[in-house]
Amino acid sequence: ALVSGGVIIGTMFTGMFKWVHQFNIRSQSIRIKGLRSGAFNGYRIAQISDMHLGSWADSGSLQQAVDDVMSLNPDMIVFTGDLVNYRTEEALRFKEILRQLKAKDGVFAILGNHDYGDYVNWASRKEKQENLTALYNFYNDIGWKLLRNEHVIIEKESEKLALIGVENWSQNTRFPRYGNIIKASKGIGNVDGKILLSHDPSHWKAIVTEKHRDIDVMLAGHTHGFQFGIEIPGIKWSPAQYLYEQWAGMYVNNDTEQQLYVNRGIGSIGYPGRIGILPEITLLTVNA
């Protein structure tokens, strides 16, 4: 019992002091069949998610993560929500580091369930709104475009790729539903491909594959892969799979050919570590 207890404690400590910031760069191709001319072939999108900045003890590890992202030379960087744990003030000391993230076509972000301040007992509604306004201002200060049920269009030669960003939406009704794909897509016009940023992967099967079959790819986060599991050739297991049907990596709907990629997150919450599910930086390449 002493030996097994020692192994458990040792593993927990290794997860907290080593694996929690052992960033794993994963490469994944995504297919957008409407982009036929080849103008977007090889287009590089770096995805990060779930920073949870209130959990970072030092800035050195975050600097390493930023350096890792920039080393990929992405055309675009996307962040799929949960910048903070509870309050915007958690992010302020990291402003200069996050400002270093830049890409040719921009850095885009959406809100996750932790970003709204819904888990804090605020003194007033005004105080809660001020916290959220401070988050909007923070994104503006670091040069990231926050997509709040809106879209941008990237044009190359004669082709157009829409990036649609929605606020948080979950199939689980304990999370408030702020996301609205219809509102976010308004006025989008004729485009050749659509990528949706939506924090919670349950949005994909509940809404996207049912009602929005024109969306080629959805990028999500939220699950963290439970920060615990086994991922080795032939085995992919985590307690996350009992909560989310799509919880890490690539998923394809065979009927609609739509794709979902769930990033395992770069930060942590609750247990301040990672065991078996490393923090992730994803390089997504279009039609590679």
PDB file of C-alpha atoms in Angstrom:
ATOM      1  CA  ALA A   1       0.000   0.000   0.000  1.00  0.00           C
ATOM      2  CA  LEU A   2       2.860   2.354   0.818  1.00  0.00           C
ATOM      3  CA  VAL A   3       4.477   1.637  -2.546  1.00  0.00           C
ATOM      4  CA  SER A   4       1.278   2.192  -4.514  1.00  0.00           C
ATOM      5  CA  GLY A   5       0.561   5.344  -2.504  1.00  0.00           C
ATOM      6  CA  GLY A   6       4.035   6.613  -3.299  1.00  0.00           C
ATOM      7  CA  VAL A   7       3.544   5.923  -7.007  1.00  0.00           C
ATOM      8  CA  ILE A   8       0.237   7.822  -7.025  1.00  0.00           C
ATOM      9  CA  ILE A   9       1.712  10.798  -5.174  1.00  0.00           C
ATOM     10  CA  GLY A  10       4.780  10.770  -7.421  1.00  0.00           C
ATOM     11  CA  THR A  11       2.607  10.717 -10.538  1.00  0.00           C
ATOM     12  CA  MET A  12       0.456  13.568  -9.219  1.00  0.00           C
ATOM     13  CA  PHE A  13       3.539  15.687  -8.529  1.00  0.00           C
ATOM     14  CA  THR A  14       5.054  14.913 -11.949  1.00  0.00           C
ATOM     15  CA  GLY A  15       1.749  15.936 -13.531  1.00  0.00           C
ATOM     16  CA  MET A  16       1.852  19.229 -11.628  1.00  0.00           C
ATOM     17  CA  PHE A  17       5.487  20.194 -12.095  1.00  0.00           C
ATOM     18  CA  LYS A  18       6.473  18.625 -15.429  1.00  0.00           C
ATOM     19  CA  TRP A  19       3.656  17.445 -17.675  1.00  0.00           C
ATOM     20  CA  VAL A  20       1.387  20.457 -17.029  1.00  0.00           C
ATOM     21  CA  HIS A  21       3.626  22.600 -19.252  1.00  0.00           C
ATOM     22  CA  GLN A  22       4.973  19.908 -21.584  1.00  0.00           C
ATOM     23  CA  PHE A  23       3.299  21.313 -24.677  1.00  0.00           C
ATOM     24  CA  ASN A  24       2.424  18.790 -27.347  1.00  0.00           C
ATOM     25  CA  ILE A  25       2.264  20.131 -30.906  1.00  0.00           C
ATOM     26  CA  ARG A  26      -0.192  18.069 -32.951  1.00  0.00           C
ATOM     27  CA  SER A  27      -0.584  18.376 -36.719  1.00  0.00           C
ATOM     28  CA  GLN A  28      -3.918  17.719 -38.394  1.00  0.00           C
ATOM     29  CA  SER A  29      -5.156  18.253 -41.939  1.00  0.00           C
ATOM     30  CA  ILE A  30      -8.671  19.592 -42.481  1.00  0.00           C
ATOM     31  CA  ARG A  31     -10.637  19.292 -45.697  1.00  0.00           C
ATOM     32  CA  ILE A  32     -12.747  22.117 -47.107  1.00  0.00           C
ATOM     33  CA  LYS A  33     -14.106  20.771 -50.362  1.00  0.00           C
ATOM     34  CA  GLY A  34     -15.449  24.114 -51.652  1.00  0.00           C
ATOM     35  CA  LEU A  35     -11.921  25.542 -51.820  1.00  0.00           C
ATOM     36  CA  ARG A  36     -11.093  24.139 -55.253  1.00  0.00           C
ATOM     37  CA  SER A  37      -8.661  26.571 -56.842  1.00  0.00           C
ATOM     38  CA  GLY A  38      -5.753  25.662 -54.595  1.00  0.00           C
ATOM     39  CA  ALA A  39      -5.354  29.204 -53.241  1.00  0.00           C
ATOM     40  CA  PHE A  40      -5.867  27.949 -49.679  1.00  0.00           C
ATOM     41  CA  ASN A  41      -3.999  24.653 -50.078  1.00  0.00           C
ATOM     42  CA  GLY A  42      -1.504  24.373 -47.240  1.00  0.00           C
ATOM     43  CA  TYR A  43      -3.078  27.280 -45.322  1.00  0.00           C
ATOM     44  CA  ARG A  44      -1.881  26.980 -41.710  1.00  0.00           C
ATOM     45  CA  ILE A  45      -4.130  27.606 -38.706  1.00  0.00           C
ATOM     46  CA  ALA A  46      -2.685  27.341 -35.197  1.00  0.00           C
ATOM     47  CA  GLN A  47      -5.311  26.510 -32.577  1.00  0.00           C
ATOM     48  CA  ILE A  48      -4.928  26.981 -28.836  1.00  0.00           C
ATOM     49  CA  SER A  49      -7.643  26.719 -26.223  1.00  0.00           C
ATOM     50  CA  ASP A  50      -8.481  26.874 -22.525  1.00  0.00           C
ATOM     51  CA  MET A  51      -5.568  28.895 -21.168  1.00  0.00           C
ATOM     52  CA  HIS A  52      -7.171  29.352 -17.734  1.00  0.00           C
ATOM     53  CA  LEU A  53      -4.620  32.047 -16.893  1.00  0.00           C
ATOM     54  CA  GLY A  54      -5.564  32.097 -13.212  1.00  0.00           C
ATOM     55  CA  SER A  55      -3.897  28.688 -12.886  1.00  0.00           C
ATOM     56  CA  TRP A  56      -0.450  29.724 -14.220  1.00  0.00           C
ATOM     57  CA  ALA A  57       2.148  30.120 -11.475  1.00  0.00           C
ATOM     58  CA  ASP A  58       4.746  31.798 -13.676  1.00  0.00           C
ATOM     59  CA  SER A  59       5.006  33.540 -17.014  1.00  0.00           C
ATOM     60  CA  GLY A  60       7.978  31.526 -18.309  1.00  0.00           C
ATOM     61  CA  SER A  61       5.864  28.543 -19.325  1.00  0.00           C
ATOM     62  CA  LEU A  62       3.341  30.746 -21.103  1.00  0.00           C
ATOM     63  CA  GLN A  63       6.190  32.428 -22.954  1.00  0.00           C
ATOM     64  CA  GLN A  64       7.341  28.982 -24.087  1.00  0.00           C
ATOM     65  CA  ALA A  65       3.840  28.192 -25.360  1.00  0.00           C
ATOM     66  CA  VAL A  66       3.715  31.465 -27.310  1.00  0.00           C
ATOM     67  CA  ASP A  67       7.155  30.758 -28.783  1.00  0.00           C
ATOM     68  CA  ASP A  68       5.992  27.263 -29.792  1.00  0.00           C
ATOM     69  CA  VAL A  69       2.938  28.697 -31.578  1.00  0.00           C
ATOM     70  CA  MET A  70       4.982  31.331 -33.395  1.00  0.00           C
ATOM     71  CA  SER A  71       7.528  28.704 -34.496  1.00  0.00           C
ATOM     72  CA  LEU A  72       4.760  27.100 -36.589  1.00  0.00           C
ATOM     73  CA  ASN A  73       4.580  30.202 -38.811  1.00  0.00           C
ATOM     74  CA  PRO A  74       0.761  30.103 -38.980  1.00  0.00           C
ATOM     75  CA  ASP A  75      -1.316  32.117 -41.439  1.00  0.00           C
ATOM     76  CA  MET A  76      -3.963  32.489 -38.732  1.00  0.00           C
ATOM     77  CA  ILE A  77      -4.159  31.823 -34.986  1.00  0.00           C
ATOM     78  CA  VAL A  78      -7.432  30.899 -33.269  1.00  0.00           C
ATOM     79  CA  PHE A  79      -8.188  30.651 -29.550  1.00  0.00           C
ATOM     80  CA  THR A  80     -11.311  28.666 -28.653  1.00  0.00           C
ATOM     81  CA  GLY A  81     -12.231  30.094 -25.265  1.00  0.00           C
ATOM     82  CA  ASP A  82     -11.658  30.044 -21.493  1.00  0.00           C
ATOM     83  CA  LEU A  83      -8.923  32.643 -21.209  1.00  0.00           C
ATOM     84  CA  VAL A  84      -9.502  32.900 -17.448  1.00  0.00           C
ATOM     85  CA  ASN A  85     -10.913  30.820 -14.607  1.00  0.00           C
ATOM     86  CA  TYR A  86     -13.198  33.363 -12.965  1.00  0.00           C
ATOM     87  CA  ARG A  87     -12.186  37.013 -13.398  1.00  0.00           C
ATOM     88  CA  THR A  88     -10.567  39.114 -16.116  1.00  0.00           C
ATOM     89  CA  GLU A  89      -7.911  40.397 -13.685  1.00  0.00           C
ATOM     90  CA  GLU A  90      -6.233  36.947 -13.867  1.00  0.00           C
ATOM     91  CA  ALA A  91      -5.116  37.784 -17.416  1.00  0.00           C
ATOM     92  CA  LEU A  92      -3.652  41.237 -16.867  1.00  0.00           C
ATOM     93  CA  ARG A  93      -0.108  40.206 -15.873  1.00  0.00           C
ATOM     94  CA  PHE A  94       0.252  38.180 -19.085  1.00  0.00           C
ATOM     95  CA  LYS A  95      -0.684  40.999 -21.467  1.00  0.00           C
ATOM     96  CA  GLU A  96       2.790  41.571 -22.930  1.00  0.00           C
ATOM     97  CA  ILE A  97       3.356  37.855 -23.566  1.00  0.00           C
ATOM     98  CA  LEU A  98       0.010  37.303 -25.295  1.00  0.00           C
ATOM     99  CA  ARG A  99       0.542  40.410 -27.406  1.00  0.00           C
ATOM    100  CA  GLN A 100       3.433  38.558 -29.088  1.00  0.00           C
ATOM    101  CA  LEU A 101       1.028  36.168 -30.817  1.00  0.00           C
ATOM    102  CA  LYS A 102       0.668  37.420 -34.368  1.00  0.00           C
ATOM    103  CA  ALA A 103      -0.264  35.920 -37.722  1.00  0.00           C
ATOM    104  CA  LYS A 104      -0.534  37.229 -41.270  1.00  0.00           C
ATOM    105  CA  ASP A 105      -4.332  37.028 -41.355  1.00  0.00           C
ATOM    106  CA  GLY A 106      -4.856  37.764 -37.663  1.00  0.00           C
ATOM    107  CA  VAL A 107      -5.467  36.235 -34.248  1.00  0.00           C
ATOM    108  CA  PHE A 108      -9.107  35.404 -33.486  1.00  0.00           C
ATOM    109  CA  ALA A 109     -10.780  34.350 -30.251  1.00  0.00           C
ATOM    110  CA  ILE A 110     -14.137  33.333 -28.805  1.00  0.00           C
ATOM    111  CA  LEU A 111     -15.496  33.182 -25.271  1.00  0.00           C
ATOM    112  CA  GLY A 112     -15.734  30.003 -23.196  1.00  0.00           C
ATOM    113  CA  ASN A 113     -18.000  29.267 -20.255  1.00  0.00           C
ATOM    114  CA  HIS A 114     -15.404  30.509 -17.729  1.00  0.00           C
ATOM    115  CA  ASP A 115     -14.967  33.897 -19.415  1.00  0.00           C
ATOM    116  CA  TYR A 116     -18.364  35.374 -18.509  1.00  0.00           C
ATOM    117  CA  GLY A 117     -17.854  35.559 -14.739  1.00  0.00           C
ATOM    118  CA  ASP A 118     -20.777  33.177 -14.207  1.00  0.00           C
ATOM    119  CA  TYR A 119     -18.924  31.341 -11.407  1.00  0.00           C
ATOM    120  CA  VAL A 120     -18.397  34.423  -9.215  1.00  0.00           C
ATOM    121  CA  ASN A 121     -20.865  35.763  -6.663  1.00  0.00           C
ATOM    122  CA  TRP A 122     -20.716  39.398  -7.807  1.00  0.00           C
ATOM    123  CA  ALA A 123     -21.948  42.218  -5.587  1.00  0.00           C
ATOM    124  CA  SER A 124     -24.082  43.537  -8.446  1.00  0.00           C
ATOM    125  CA  ARG A 125     -24.999  42.934 -12.073  1.00  0.00           C
ATOM    126  CA  LYS A 126     -23.024  46.079 -12.906  1.00  0.00           C
ATOM    127  CA  GLU A 127     -19.862  44.609 -11.377  1.00  0.00           C
ATOM    128  CA  LYS A 128     -20.261  41.448 -13.444  1.00  0.00           C
ATOM    129  CA  GLN A 129     -20.741  43.481 -16.625  1.00  0.00           C
ATOM    130  CA  GLU A 130     -17.665  45.580 -15.824  1.00  0.00           C
ATOM    131  CA  ASN A 131     -15.631  42.374 -15.550  1.00  0.00           C
ATOM    132  CA  LEU A 132     -16.821  41.269 -18.993  1.00  0.00           C
ATOM    133  CA  THR A 133     -16.188  44.702 -20.500  1.00  0.00           C
ATOM    134  CA  ALA A 134     -12.661  44.543 -19.074  1.00  0.00           C
ATOM    135  CA  LEU A 135     -12.187  41.236 -20.916  1.00  0.00           C
ATOM    136  CA  TYR A 136     -13.325  42.785 -24.203  1.00  0.00           C
ATOM    137  CA  ASN A 137     -10.846  45.616 -23.623  1.00  0.00           C
ATOM    138  CA  PHE A 138      -8.077  43.141 -22.813  1.00  0.00           C
ATOM    139  CA  TYR A 139      -8.553  41.354 -26.138  1.00  0.00           C
ATOM    140  CA  ASN A 140      -8.473  44.702 -27.900  1.00  0.00           C
ATOM    141  CA  ASP A 141      -5.249  45.632 -26.088  1.00  0.00           C
ATOM    142  CA  ILE A 142      -3.434  42.432 -27.104  1.00  0.00           C
ATOM    143  CA  GLY A 143      -4.567  42.697 -30.725  1.00  0.00           C
ATOM    144  CA  TRP A 144      -6.790  39.614 -30.873  1.00  0.00           C
ATOM    145  CA  LYS A 145     -10.144  39.924 -32.644  1.00  0.00           C
ATOM    146  CA  LEU A 146     -12.869  38.594 -30.345  1.00  0.00           C
ATOM    147  CA  LEU A 147     -15.716  37.099 -32.382  1.00  0.00           C
ATOM    148  CA  ARG A 148     -18.969  37.452 -30.446  1.00  0.00           C
ATOM    149  CA  ASN A 149     -21.550  35.793 -32.687  1.00  0.00           C
ATOM    150  CA  GLU A 150     -19.931  37.327 -35.753  1.00  0.00           C
ATOM    151  CA  HIS A 151     -17.665  36.383 -38.644  1.00  0.00           C
ATOM    152  CA  VAL A 152     -14.744  37.508 -40.747  1.00  0.00           C
ATOM    153  CA  ILE A 153     -13.914  36.565 -44.324  1.00  0.00           C
ATOM    154  CA  ILE A 154     -10.416  35.720 -45.516  1.00  0.00           C
ATOM    155  CA  GLU A 155      -9.983  36.135 -49.269  1.00  0.00           C
ATOM    156  CA  LYS A 156      -7.231  34.610 -51.391  1.00  0.00           C
ATOM    157  CA  GLU A 157      -7.235  35.193 -55.123  1.00  0.00           C
ATOM    158  CA  SER A 158     -10.869  34.514 -56.036  1.00  0.00           C
ATOM    159  CA  GLU A 159     -11.774  32.294 -53.069  1.00  0.00           C
ATOM    160  CA  LYS A 160     -13.373  33.204 -49.757  1.00  0.00           C
ATOM    161  CA  LEU A 161     -13.075  31.397 -46.422  1.00  0.00           C
ATOM    162  CA  ALA A 162     -15.441  32.457 -43.625  1.00  0.00           C
ATOM    163  CA  LEU A 163     -14.356  32.195 -40.002  1.00  0.00           C
ATOM    164  CA  ILE A 164     -17.453  32.203 -37.797  1.00  0.00           C
ATOM    165  CA  GLY A 165     -17.090  32.715 -34.057  1.00  0.00           C
ATOM    166  CA  VAL A 166     -19.930  32.061 -31.625  1.00  0.00           C
ATOM    167  CA  GLU A 167     -20.278  32.667 -27.925  1.00  0.00           C
ATOM    168  CA  ASN A 168     -20.560  29.690 -25.587  1.00  0.00           C
ATOM    169  CA  TRP A 169     -23.260  27.106 -26.333  1.00  0.00           C
ATOM    170  CA  SER A 170     -23.531  23.712 -24.661  1.00  0.00           C
ATOM    171  CA  GLN A 171     -25.947  20.827 -24.927  1.00  0.00           C
ATOM    172  CA  ASN A 172     -25.698  20.725 -21.122  1.00  0.00           C
ATOM    173  CA  THR A 173     -28.329  23.179 -19.889  1.00  0.00           C
ATOM    174  CA  ARG A 174     -26.390  24.017 -16.714  1.00  0.00           C
ATOM    175  CA  PHE A 175     -24.254  26.256 -18.942  1.00  0.00           C
ATOM    176  CA  PRO A 176     -25.999  29.448 -20.146  1.00  0.00           C
ATOM    177  CA  ARG A 177     -26.424  29.460 -23.932  1.00  0.00           C
ATOM    178  CA  TYR A 178     -25.022  32.630 -25.451  1.00  0.00           C
ATOM    179  CA  GLY A 179     -24.012  31.255 -28.859  1.00  0.00           C
ATOM    180  CA  ASN A 180     -26.026  31.898 -32.007  1.00  0.00           C
ATOM    181  CA  ILE A 181     -24.784  30.576 -35.356  1.00  0.00           C
ATOM    182  CA  ILE A 182     -27.585  32.269 -37.319  1.00  0.00           C
ATOM    183  CA  LYS A 183     -26.697  35.678 -35.888  1.00  0.00           C
ATOM    184  CA  ALA A 184     -22.982  35.028 -36.406  1.00  0.00           C
ATOM    185  CA  SER A 185     -23.541  34.093 -40.067  1.00  0.00           C
ATOM    186  CA  LYS A 186     -25.788  37.030 -40.947  1.00  0.00           C
ATOM    187  CA  GLY A 187     -24.703  38.777 -44.126  1.00  0.00           C
ATOM    188  CA  ILE A 188     -22.009  36.217 -44.878  1.00  0.00           C
ATOM    189  CA  GLY A 189     -22.901  35.997 -48.574  1.00  0.00           C
ATOM    190  CA  ASN A 190     -21.369  33.487 -50.960  1.00  0.00           C
ATOM    191  CA  VAL A 191     -18.219  31.898 -49.598  1.00  0.00           C
ATOM    192  CA  ASP A 192     -16.294  28.784 -50.590  1.00  0.00           C
ATOM    193  CA  GLY A 193     -15.694  27.392 -47.107  1.00  0.00           C
ATOM    194  CA  LYS A 194     -16.771  27.868 -43.493  1.00  0.00           C
ATOM    195  CA  ILE A 195     -14.889  27.247 -40.252  1.00  0.00           C
ATOM    196  CA  LEU A 196     -16.791  27.599 -36.972  1.00  0.00           C
ATOM    197  CA  LEU A 197     -15.149  28.421 -33.642  1.00  0.00           C
ATOM    198  CA  SER A 198     -17.340  27.152 -30.778  1.00  0.00           C
ATOM    199  CA  HIS A 199     -15.947  26.423 -27.323  1.00  0.00           C
ATOM    200  CA  ASP A 200     -18.033  23.395 -26.338  1.00  0.00           C
ATOM    201  CA  PRO A 201     -17.833  20.312 -28.616  1.00  0.00           C
ATOM    202  CA  SER A 202     -21.388  19.219 -27.751  1.00  0.00           C
ATOM    203  CA  HIS A 203     -22.562  22.067 -30.010  1.00  0.00           C
ATOM    204  CA  TRP A 204     -21.402  20.055 -33.038  1.00  0.00           C
ATOM    205  CA  LYS A 205     -23.696  17.038 -32.850  1.00  0.00           C
ATOM    206  CA  ALA A 206     -26.624  18.870 -31.221  1.00  0.00           C
ATOM    207  CA  ILE A 207     -26.846  21.778 -33.661  1.00  0.00           C
ATOM    208  CA  VAL A 208     -24.102  22.033 -36.292  1.00  0.00           C
ATOM    209  CA  THR A 209     -24.486  18.669 -38.044  1.00  0.00           C
ATOM    210  CA  GLU A 210     -28.279  18.906 -37.807  1.00  0.00           C
ATOM    211  CA  LYS A 211     -28.997  22.479 -38.888  1.00  0.00           C
ATOM    212  CA  HIS A 212     -25.814  23.967 -40.331  1.00  0.00           C
ATOM    213  CA  ARG A 213     -24.467  21.460 -42.814  1.00  0.00           C
ATOM    214  CA  ASP A 214     -22.737  24.215 -44.773  1.00  0.00           C
ATOM    215  CA  ILE A 215     -20.114  24.476 -41.996  1.00  0.00           C
ATOM    216  CA  ASP A 216     -17.117  22.440 -43.105  1.00  0.00           C
ATOM    217  CA  VAL A 217     -15.076  22.394 -39.901  1.00  0.00           C
ATOM    218  CA  MET A 218     -15.771  23.230 -36.264  1.00  0.00           C
ATOM    219  CA  LEU A 219     -12.924  23.900 -33.831  1.00  0.00           C
ATOM    220  CA  ALA A 220     -13.597  23.464 -30.104  1.00  0.00           C
ATOM    221  CA  GLY A 221     -11.950  22.965 -26.723  1.00  0.00           C
ATOM    222  CA  HIS A 222     -13.540  22.878 -23.246  1.00  0.00           C
ATOM    223  CA  THR A 223     -12.939  19.243 -22.232  1.00  0.00           C
ATOM    224  CA  HIS A 224      -9.159  19.440 -21.523  1.00  0.00           C
ATOM    225  CA  GLY A 225      -9.310  15.692 -22.187  1.00  0.00           C
ATOM    226  CA  PHE A 226     -10.103  15.725 -18.445  1.00  0.00           C
ATOM    227  CA  GLN A 227      -6.341  16.435 -17.963  1.00  0.00           C
ATOM    228  CA  PHE A 228      -6.109  12.706 -17.273  1.00  0.00           C
ATOM    229  CA  GLY A 229      -6.152   9.651 -19.489  1.00  0.00           C
ATOM    230  CA  ILE A 230      -4.226   7.284 -21.713  1.00  0.00           C
ATOM    231  CA  GLU A 231      -3.255   8.138 -25.269  1.00  0.00           C
ATOM    232  CA  ILE A 232      -0.941   5.573 -26.804  1.00  0.00           C
ATOM    233  CA  PRO A 233      -1.175   3.781 -30.160  1.00  0.00           C
ATOM    234  CA  GLY A 234      -4.335   1.684 -30.059  1.00  0.00           C
ATOM    235  CA  ILE A 235      -5.660   3.168 -26.808  1.00  0.00           C
ATOM    236  CA  LYS A 236      -7.474   6.472 -26.348  1.00  0.00           C
ATOM    237  CA  TRP A 237      -9.228   6.690 -22.995  1.00  0.00           C
ATOM    238  CA  SER A 238     -10.202   9.392 -20.540  1.00  0.00           C
ATOM    239  CA  PRO A 239     -13.039   9.972 -18.069  1.00  0.00           C
ATOM    240  CA  ALA A 240     -13.937  12.840 -20.433  1.00  0.00           C
ATOM    241  CA  GLN A 241     -15.518  10.310 -22.794  1.00  0.00           C
ATOM    242  CA  TYR A 242     -18.271   9.593 -20.267  1.00  0.00           C
ATOM    243  CA  LEU A 243     -19.258  13.275 -20.329  1.00  0.00           C
ATOM    244  CA  TYR A 244     -18.601  14.166 -23.977  1.00  0.00           C
ATOM    245  CA  GLU A 245     -19.055  11.980 -27.037  1.00  0.00           C
ATOM    246  CA  GLN A 246     -16.405  14.058 -28.820  1.00  0.00           C
ATOM    247  CA  TRP A 247     -13.689  14.921 -26.310  1.00  0.00           C
ATOM    248  CA  ALA A 248     -10.256  15.102 -28.002  1.00  0.00           C
ATOM    249  CA  GLY A 249      -8.876  15.103 -31.534  1.00  0.00           C
ATOM    250  CA  MET A 250     -10.586  14.766 -34.915  1.00  0.00           C
ATOM    251  CA  TYR A 251     -14.137  13.572 -35.556  1.00  0.00           C
ATOM    252  CA  VAL A 252     -15.944  13.251 -38.899  1.00  0.00           C
ATOM    253  CA  ASN A 253     -19.668  12.998 -39.574  1.00  0.00           C
ATOM    254  CA  ASN A 254     -19.858  10.406 -42.345  1.00  0.00           C
ATOM    255  CA  ASP A 255     -23.247  11.614 -43.613  1.00  0.00           C
ATOM    256  CA  THR A 256     -22.349  15.288 -44.000  1.00  0.00           C
ATOM    257  CA  GLU A 257     -18.526  15.008 -44.237  1.00  0.00           C
ATOM    258  CA  GLN A 258     -18.320  17.748 -41.599  1.00  0.00           C
ATOM    259  CA  GLN A 259     -15.288  17.713 -39.320  1.00  0.00           C
ATOM    260  CA  LEU A 260     -14.827  18.603 -35.662  1.00  0.00           C
ATOM    261  CA  TYR A 261     -11.462  19.092 -33.985  1.00  0.00           C
ATOM    262  CA  VAL A 262     -11.384  19.203 -30.178  1.00  0.00           C
ATOM    263  CA  ASN A 263      -8.202  20.738 -28.775  1.00  0.00           C
ATOM    264  CA  ARG A 264      -7.076  19.290 -25.424  1.00  0.00           C
ATOM    265  CA  GLY A 265      -6.384  22.737 -23.988  1.00  0.00           C
ATOM    266  CA  ILE A 266      -3.159  24.424 -22.984  1.00  0.00           C
ATOM    267  CA  GLY A 267      -3.988  25.261 -19.355  1.00  0.00           C
ATOM    268  CA  SER A 268      -5.565  23.516 -16.400  1.00  0.00           C
ATOM    269  CA  ILE A 269      -8.280  24.011 -13.813  1.00  0.00           C
ATOM    270  CA  GLY A 270      -9.129  22.044 -10.690  1.00  0.00           C
ATOM    271  CA  TYR A 271      -6.145  19.706 -10.499  1.00  0.00           C
ATOM    272  CA  PRO A 272      -3.186  21.932 -11.481  1.00  0.00           C
ATOM    273  CA  GLY A 273      -1.541  19.263 -13.602  1.00  0.00           C
ATOM    274  CA  ARG A 274      -1.817  16.778 -16.451  1.00  0.00           C
ATOM    275  CA  ILE A 275      -1.445  13.008 -16.488  1.00  0.00           C
ATOM    276  CA  GLY A 276      -1.467  11.217 -19.840  1.00  0.00           C
ATOM    277  CA  ILE A 277      -3.254  14.061 -21.668  1.00  0.00           C
ATOM    278  CA  LEU A 278      -0.641  16.704 -22.419  1.00  0.00           C
ATOM    279  CA  PRO A 279      -1.424  20.383 -23.061  1.00  0.00           C
ATOM    280  CA  GLU A 280      -1.910  20.909 -26.782  1.00  0.00           C
ATOM    281  CA  ILE A 281      -1.014  23.314 -29.548  1.00  0.00           C
ATOM    282  CA  THR A 282      -2.637  22.278 -32.837  1.00  0.00           C
ATOM    283  CA  LEU A 283      -1.436  23.034 -36.345  1.00  0.00           C
ATOM    284  CA  LEU A 284      -4.354  22.602 -38.748  1.00  0.00           C
ATOM    285  CA  THR A 285      -3.491  22.584 -42.439  1.00  0.00           C
ATOM    286  CA  VAL A 286      -6.180  23.135 -45.074  1.00  0.00           C
ATOM    287  CA  ASN A 287      -6.450  20.555 -47.873  1.00  0.00           C
ATOM    288  CA  ALA A 288      -2.917  19.284 -47.287  1.00  0.00           C
TER     289      ALA A 288
END
